[in-house]
Short mmCIF file of C-alpha atoms and ligand atoms in Angstrom, two decimals:
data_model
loop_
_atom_site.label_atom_id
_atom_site.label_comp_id
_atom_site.label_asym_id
_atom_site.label_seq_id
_atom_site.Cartn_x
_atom_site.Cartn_y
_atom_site.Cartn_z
CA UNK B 1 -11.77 -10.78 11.21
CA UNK B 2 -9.65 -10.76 14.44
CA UNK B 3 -7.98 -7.78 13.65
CA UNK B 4 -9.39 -4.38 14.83
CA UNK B 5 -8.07 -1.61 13.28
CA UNK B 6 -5.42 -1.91 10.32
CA UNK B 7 -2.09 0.56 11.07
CA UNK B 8 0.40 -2.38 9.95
CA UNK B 9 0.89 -5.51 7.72
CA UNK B 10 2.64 -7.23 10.78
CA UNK B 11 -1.02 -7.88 12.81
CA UNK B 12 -2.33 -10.14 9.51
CA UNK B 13 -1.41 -14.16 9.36
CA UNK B 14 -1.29 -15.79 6.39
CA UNK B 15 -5.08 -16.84 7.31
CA UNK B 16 -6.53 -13.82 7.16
CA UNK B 17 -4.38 -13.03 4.09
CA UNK B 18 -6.14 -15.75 2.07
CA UNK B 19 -9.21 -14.90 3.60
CA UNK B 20 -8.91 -11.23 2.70
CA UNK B 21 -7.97 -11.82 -0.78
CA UNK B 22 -10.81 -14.93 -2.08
CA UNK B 23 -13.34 -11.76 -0.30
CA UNK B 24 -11.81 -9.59 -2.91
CA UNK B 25 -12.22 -12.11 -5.40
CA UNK B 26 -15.78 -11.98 -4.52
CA UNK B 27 -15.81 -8.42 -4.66
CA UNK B 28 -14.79 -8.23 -8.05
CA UNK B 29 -18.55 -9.88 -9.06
CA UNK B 30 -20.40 -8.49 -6.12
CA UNK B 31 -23.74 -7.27 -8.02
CA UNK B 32 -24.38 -3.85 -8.51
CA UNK B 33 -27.55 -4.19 -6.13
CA UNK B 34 -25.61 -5.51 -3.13
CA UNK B 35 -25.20 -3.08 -0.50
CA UNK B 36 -23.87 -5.45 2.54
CA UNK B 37 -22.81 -1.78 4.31
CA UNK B 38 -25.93 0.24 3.46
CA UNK B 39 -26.54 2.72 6.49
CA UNK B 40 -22.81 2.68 7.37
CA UNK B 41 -20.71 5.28 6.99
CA UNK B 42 -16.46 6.12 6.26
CA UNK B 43 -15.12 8.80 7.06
CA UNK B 44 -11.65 9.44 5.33
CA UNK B 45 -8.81 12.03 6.40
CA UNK B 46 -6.43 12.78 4.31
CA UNK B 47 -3.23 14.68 6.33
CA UNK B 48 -1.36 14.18 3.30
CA UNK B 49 -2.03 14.56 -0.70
CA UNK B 50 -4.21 11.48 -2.57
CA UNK B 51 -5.23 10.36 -5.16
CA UNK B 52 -5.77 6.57 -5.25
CA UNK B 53 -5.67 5.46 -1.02
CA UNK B 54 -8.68 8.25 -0.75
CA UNK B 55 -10.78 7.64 -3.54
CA UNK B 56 -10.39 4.13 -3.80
CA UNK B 57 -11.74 3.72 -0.41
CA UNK B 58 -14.65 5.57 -0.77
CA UNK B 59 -15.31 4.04 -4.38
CA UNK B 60 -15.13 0.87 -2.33
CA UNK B 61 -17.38 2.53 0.78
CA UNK B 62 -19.50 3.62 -1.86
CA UNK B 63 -20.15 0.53 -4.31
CA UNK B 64 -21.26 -1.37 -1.13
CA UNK B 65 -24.11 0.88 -0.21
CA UNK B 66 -21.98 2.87 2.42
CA UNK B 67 -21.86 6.34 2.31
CA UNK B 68 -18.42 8.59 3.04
CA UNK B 69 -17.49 12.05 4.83
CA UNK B 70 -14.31 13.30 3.65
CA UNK B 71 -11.61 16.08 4.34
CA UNK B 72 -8.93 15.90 1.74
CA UNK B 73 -6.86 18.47 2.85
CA UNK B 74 -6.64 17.93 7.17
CA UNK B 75 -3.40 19.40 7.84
CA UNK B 76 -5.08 22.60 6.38
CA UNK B 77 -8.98 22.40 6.40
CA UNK B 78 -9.76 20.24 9.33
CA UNK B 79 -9.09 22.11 12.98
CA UNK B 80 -5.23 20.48 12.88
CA UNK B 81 -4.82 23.73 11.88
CA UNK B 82 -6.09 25.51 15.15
CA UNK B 83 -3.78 22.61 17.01
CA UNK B 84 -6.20 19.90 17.40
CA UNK B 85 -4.44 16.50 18.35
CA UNK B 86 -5.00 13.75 16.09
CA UNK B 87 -5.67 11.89 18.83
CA UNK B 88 -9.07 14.36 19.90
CA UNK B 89 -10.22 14.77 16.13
CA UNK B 90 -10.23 10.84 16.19
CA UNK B 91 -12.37 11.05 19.15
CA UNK B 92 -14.76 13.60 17.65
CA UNK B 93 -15.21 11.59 13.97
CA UNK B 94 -15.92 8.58 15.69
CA UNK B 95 -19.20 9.90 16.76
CA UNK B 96 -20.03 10.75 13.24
CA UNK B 97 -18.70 7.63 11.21
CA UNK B 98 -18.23 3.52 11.92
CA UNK B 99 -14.33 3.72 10.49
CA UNK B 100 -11.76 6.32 9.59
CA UNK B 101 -9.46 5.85 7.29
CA UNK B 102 -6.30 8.30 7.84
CA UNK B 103 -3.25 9.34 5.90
CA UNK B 104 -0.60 11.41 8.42
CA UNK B 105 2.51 12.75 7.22
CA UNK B 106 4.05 11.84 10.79
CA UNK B 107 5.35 7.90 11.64
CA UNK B 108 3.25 6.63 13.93
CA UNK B 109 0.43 8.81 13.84
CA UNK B 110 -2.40 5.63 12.42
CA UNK B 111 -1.24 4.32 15.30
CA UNK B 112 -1.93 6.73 17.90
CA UNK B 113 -5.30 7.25 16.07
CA UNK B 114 -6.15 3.82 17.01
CA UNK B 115 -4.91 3.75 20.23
CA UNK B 116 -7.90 6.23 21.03
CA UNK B 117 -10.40 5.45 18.65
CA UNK B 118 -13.62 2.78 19.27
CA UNK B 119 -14.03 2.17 15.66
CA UNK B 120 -11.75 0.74 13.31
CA UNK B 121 -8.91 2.75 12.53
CA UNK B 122 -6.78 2.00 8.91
CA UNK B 123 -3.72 3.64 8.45
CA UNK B 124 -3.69 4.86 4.78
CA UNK B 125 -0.06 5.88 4.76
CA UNK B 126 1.71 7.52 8.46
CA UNK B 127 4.72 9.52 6.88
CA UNK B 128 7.45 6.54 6.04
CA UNK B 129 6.29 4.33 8.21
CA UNK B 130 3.49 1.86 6.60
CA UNK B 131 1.21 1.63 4.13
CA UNK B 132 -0.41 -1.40 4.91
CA UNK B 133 -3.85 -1.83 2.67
CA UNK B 134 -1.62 -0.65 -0.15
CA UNK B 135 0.76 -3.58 0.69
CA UNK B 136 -2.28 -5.93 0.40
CA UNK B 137 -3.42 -4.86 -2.62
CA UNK B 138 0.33 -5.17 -4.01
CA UNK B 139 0.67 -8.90 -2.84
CA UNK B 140 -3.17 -9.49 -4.36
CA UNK B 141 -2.29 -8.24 -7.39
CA UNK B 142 0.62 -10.82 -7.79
CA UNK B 143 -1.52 -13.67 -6.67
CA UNK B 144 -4.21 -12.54 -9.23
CA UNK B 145 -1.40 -11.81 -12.19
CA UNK B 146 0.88 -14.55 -11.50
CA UNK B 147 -1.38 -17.30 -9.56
CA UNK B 148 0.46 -17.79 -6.59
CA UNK B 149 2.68 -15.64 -3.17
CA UNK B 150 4.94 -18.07 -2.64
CA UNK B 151 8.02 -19.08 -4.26
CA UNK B 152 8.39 -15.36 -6.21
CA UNK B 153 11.54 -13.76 -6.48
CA UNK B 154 10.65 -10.10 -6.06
CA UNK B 155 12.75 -7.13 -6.72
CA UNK B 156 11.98 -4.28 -4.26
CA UNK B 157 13.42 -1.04 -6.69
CA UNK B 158 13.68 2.68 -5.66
CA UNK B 159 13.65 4.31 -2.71
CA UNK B 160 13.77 1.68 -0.20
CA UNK B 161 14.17 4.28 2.60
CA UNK B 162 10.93 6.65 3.22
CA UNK B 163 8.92 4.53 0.51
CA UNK B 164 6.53 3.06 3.19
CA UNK B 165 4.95 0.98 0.05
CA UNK B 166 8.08 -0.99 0.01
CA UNK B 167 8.72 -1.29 3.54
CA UNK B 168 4.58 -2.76 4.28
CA UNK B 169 5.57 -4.65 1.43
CA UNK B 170 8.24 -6.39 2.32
CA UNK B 171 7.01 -7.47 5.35
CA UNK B 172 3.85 -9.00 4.02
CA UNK B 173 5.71 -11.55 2.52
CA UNK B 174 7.36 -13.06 5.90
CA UNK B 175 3.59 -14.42 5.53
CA UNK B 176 4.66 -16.11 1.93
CA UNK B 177 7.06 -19.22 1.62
CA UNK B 178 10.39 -19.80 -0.67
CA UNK B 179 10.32 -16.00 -0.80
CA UNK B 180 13.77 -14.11 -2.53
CA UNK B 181 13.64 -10.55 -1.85
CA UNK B 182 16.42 -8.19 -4.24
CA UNK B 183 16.33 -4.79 -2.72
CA UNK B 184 17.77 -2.32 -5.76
CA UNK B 185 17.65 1.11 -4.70
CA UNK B 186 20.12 4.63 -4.34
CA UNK B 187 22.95 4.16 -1.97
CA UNK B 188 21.27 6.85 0.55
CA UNK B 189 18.05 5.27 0.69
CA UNK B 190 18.95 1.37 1.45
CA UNK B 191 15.57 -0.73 3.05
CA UNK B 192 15.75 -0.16 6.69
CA UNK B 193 17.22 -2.15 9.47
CA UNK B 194 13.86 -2.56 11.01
CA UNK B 195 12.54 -4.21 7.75
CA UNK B 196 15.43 -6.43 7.38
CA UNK B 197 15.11 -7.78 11.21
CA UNK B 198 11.83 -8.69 10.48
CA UNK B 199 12.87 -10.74 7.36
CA UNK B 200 15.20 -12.60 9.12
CA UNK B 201 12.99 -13.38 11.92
CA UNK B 202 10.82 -15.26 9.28
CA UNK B 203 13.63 -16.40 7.14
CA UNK B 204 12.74 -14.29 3.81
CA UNK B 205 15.98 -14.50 1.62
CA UNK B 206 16.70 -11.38 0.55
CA UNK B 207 20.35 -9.33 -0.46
CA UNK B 208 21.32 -5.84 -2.14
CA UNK B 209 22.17 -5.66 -5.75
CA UNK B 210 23.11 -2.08 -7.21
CA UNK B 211 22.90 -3.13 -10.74
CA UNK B 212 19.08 -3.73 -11.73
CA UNK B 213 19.93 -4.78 -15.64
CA UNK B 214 21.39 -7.59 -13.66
CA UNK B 215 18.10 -8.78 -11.91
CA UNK B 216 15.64 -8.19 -14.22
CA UNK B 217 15.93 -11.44 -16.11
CA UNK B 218 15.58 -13.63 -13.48
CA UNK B 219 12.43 -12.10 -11.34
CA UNK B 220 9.27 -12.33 -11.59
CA UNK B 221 7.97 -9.37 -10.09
CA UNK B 222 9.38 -5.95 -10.49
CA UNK B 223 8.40 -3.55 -7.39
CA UNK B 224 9.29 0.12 -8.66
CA UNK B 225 8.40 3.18 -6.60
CA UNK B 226 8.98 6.96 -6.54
CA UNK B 227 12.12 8.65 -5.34
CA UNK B 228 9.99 11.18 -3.08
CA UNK B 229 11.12 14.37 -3.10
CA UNK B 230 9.02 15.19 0.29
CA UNK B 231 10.82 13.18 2.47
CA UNK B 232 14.17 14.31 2.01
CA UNK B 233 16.07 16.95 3.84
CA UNK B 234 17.55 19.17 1.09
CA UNK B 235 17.05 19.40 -2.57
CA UNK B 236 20.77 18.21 -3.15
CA UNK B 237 20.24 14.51 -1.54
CA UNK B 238 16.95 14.28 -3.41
CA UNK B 239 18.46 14.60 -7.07
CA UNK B 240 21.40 12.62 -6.06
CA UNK B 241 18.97 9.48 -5.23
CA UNK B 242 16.63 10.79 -8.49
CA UNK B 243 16.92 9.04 -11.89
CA UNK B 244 19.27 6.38 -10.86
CA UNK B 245 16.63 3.27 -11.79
CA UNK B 246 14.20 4.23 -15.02
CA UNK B 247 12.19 1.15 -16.39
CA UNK B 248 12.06 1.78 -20.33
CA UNK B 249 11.65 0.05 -22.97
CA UNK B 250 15.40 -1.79 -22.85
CA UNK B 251 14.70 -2.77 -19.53
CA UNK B 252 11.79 -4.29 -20.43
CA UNK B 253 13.93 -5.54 -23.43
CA UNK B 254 15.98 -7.43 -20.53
CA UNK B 255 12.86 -8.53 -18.37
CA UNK B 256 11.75 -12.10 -17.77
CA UNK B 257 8.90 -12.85 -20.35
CA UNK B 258 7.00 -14.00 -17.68
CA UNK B 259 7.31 -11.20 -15.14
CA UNK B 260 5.26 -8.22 -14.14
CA UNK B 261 6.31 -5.11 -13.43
CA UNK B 262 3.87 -3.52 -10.38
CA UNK B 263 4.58 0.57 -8.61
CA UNK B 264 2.14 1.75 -6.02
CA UNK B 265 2.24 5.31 -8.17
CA UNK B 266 2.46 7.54 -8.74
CA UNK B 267 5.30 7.81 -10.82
CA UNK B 268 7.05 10.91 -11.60
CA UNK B 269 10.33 9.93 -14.10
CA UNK B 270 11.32 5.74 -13.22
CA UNK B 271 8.66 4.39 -15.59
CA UNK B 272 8.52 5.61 -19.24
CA UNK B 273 5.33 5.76 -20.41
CA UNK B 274 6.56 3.51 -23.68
CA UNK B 275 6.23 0.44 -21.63
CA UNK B 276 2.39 1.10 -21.19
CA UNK B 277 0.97 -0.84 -23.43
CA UNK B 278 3.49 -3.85 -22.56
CA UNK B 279 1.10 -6.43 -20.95
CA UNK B 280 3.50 -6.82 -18.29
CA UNK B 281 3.06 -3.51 -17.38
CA UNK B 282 0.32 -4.47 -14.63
CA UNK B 283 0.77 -1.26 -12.22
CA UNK B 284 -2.53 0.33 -13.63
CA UNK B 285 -4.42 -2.99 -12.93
CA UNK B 286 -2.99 -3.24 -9.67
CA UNK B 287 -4.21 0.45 -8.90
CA UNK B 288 -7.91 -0.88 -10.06
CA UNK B 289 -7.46 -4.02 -7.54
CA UNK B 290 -6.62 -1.65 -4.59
CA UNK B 291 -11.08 -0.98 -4.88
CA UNK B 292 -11.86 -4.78 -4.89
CA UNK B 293 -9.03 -4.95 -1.71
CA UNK B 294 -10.21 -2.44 0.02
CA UNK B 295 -14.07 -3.40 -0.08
CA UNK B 296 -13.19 -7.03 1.08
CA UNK B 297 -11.58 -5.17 4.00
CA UNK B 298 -14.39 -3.02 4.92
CA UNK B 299 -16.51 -5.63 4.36
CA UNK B 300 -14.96 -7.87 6.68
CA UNK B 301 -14.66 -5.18 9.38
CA UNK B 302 -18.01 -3.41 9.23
CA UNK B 303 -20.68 -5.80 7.47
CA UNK B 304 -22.95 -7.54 9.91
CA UNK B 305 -21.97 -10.54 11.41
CA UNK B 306 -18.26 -9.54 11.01
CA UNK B 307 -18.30 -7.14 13.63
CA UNK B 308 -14.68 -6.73 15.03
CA UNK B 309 -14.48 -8.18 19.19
CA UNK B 310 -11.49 -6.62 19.65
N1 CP X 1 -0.33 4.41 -3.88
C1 CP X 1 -0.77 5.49 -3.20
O1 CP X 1 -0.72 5.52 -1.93
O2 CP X 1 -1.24 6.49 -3.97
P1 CP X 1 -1.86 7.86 -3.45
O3 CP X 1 -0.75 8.62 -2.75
O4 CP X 1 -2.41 8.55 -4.65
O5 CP X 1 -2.94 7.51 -2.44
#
């Protein structure tokens, strides 16, 4: 794999994309008995609160032979709270593991992480910045649910703003062709400028439609996320973005036959929990695919033979 450390979707070609997800496909048999990363270890630290991006990384450390040190809770229980940079507790758990995964709640923090770090560095969320593995695990799902990345009309729902699920996503697919992006979300938290340059610069169609009863007929993949309370400045401009796009069961009443419905989760209120059992409901298989993801990726950073040059 040419790529080092993992802090954004941008450093991946549409290569190492297909390479990336036929090594998950190979994941998803891997025998029990295979441990290609026996003697390695992760080490995981978690700035911010997890529940998937943590433990699905060290399910994936785990089921190929690796073993994981964790702190859950490093804004409070690691020595950030005695003022220790990022940058010098990178420096210390390098010495004790062969990769960190780390979840910041400040922009740009993976980044500065890897800047410092001689072991590959994957940015499991940096505030709203990116959330690239979770980006690859989105577009994987899609390939493996629908059979192809290219050609998709994709609605991009929610907050479009701080959700850095939405933003990595979107940018993954200036690596997909025939690509027609809808962005749907509250007037105060539009998809960035930053987003939308890079969209351009790889000509992915994409436009704004307030009305999602509108699009949902004619997509095929619905992209709903959380309106997150944490990342706005006051409780009134959080419940005037809240509630505004809820997938129930008329949506799904209105939704292509064909079509899935994916959300990174987790969901508080935008997805009733009647539209479970409808098989395009696909968001709880997609959270099961972020294991087989994330142990191609380790794989193809850590196991012998793969060892990054960078
Ligand atoms: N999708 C996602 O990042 O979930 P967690 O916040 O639980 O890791």
């Amino acid at each position: 794999m040419t790529v080092r450390h993992v802090v954004e979707v941008a450093q991946f070609d549409r290569a190492e994309l297909e390479r990336l997800f036929a090594r998950a496909d190979h994941m998803r048999e891997l025998p029990p008995d295979a441990a290609p990363l026996r003697g390695r270890i992760l080490a995981t630290l978690f700035y911010e609160p997890s529940t998937r991006t943590r433990l699905s990384f060290e399910a994936a450390m785990l089921r190929l032979g690796g073993q994981v040190i964790s702190t859950e809770n490093a804004r409070e229980f690691s020595s950030a709270i005695k003022g220790e940079t990022v940058e010098d507790t990178v420096r210390i758990v390098e010495g004790y593991a062969d990769a960190i995964v780390i979840r910041h709640h400040e922009q740009g923090a993976a980044h500065r992480a890897a800047a410092v770090a001689s072991v590959p560095v994957i940015n499991g969320g940096d505030g709203p910045g990116e959330h690239p593995t979770q980006a690859l695990l989105d577009l994987y799902t899609i390939r493996h649910e629908l059979g192809r990345i290219d050609g998709l009309r994709v609605a991009l729902v929610g907050d479009l703003r701080f959700g850095r699920t939405a933003r990595s996503l979107a940018r993954l697919f200036c690596l997909t062709e025939g690509t027609e992006l809808v962005f749907v979300s509250p007037q105060a938290v539009p998809m960035g400028a930053d987003v939308r340059a890079a969209l351009d610069a790889h000509d992915v169609a994409y436009r704004d439609e307030q009305d999602l009863a509108i699009v949902l007929p004619h997509v095929d993949v619905v992209y709903q996320t959380r309106i997150q309370r944490e990342r706005f400045a006051t409780a009134e401009e959080f419940e005037a973005s809240r509630g505004v796009y809820v997938l129930d069961a008329a949506s799904f009443g209105r939704l292509n036959p064909q079509a899935i419905v994916l959300h990174p989760l987790p969901r508080v209120d935008e997805i009733a929990a009647e539209v479970d059992p409808d098989p395009r409901a696909a968001y709880f298989r997609q959270a099961r695919n972020g294991v087989f993801v994330r142990m191609a990726l380790l794989d193809l950073l850590l196991a012998d033979g793969e060892r990054p040059n960078g």
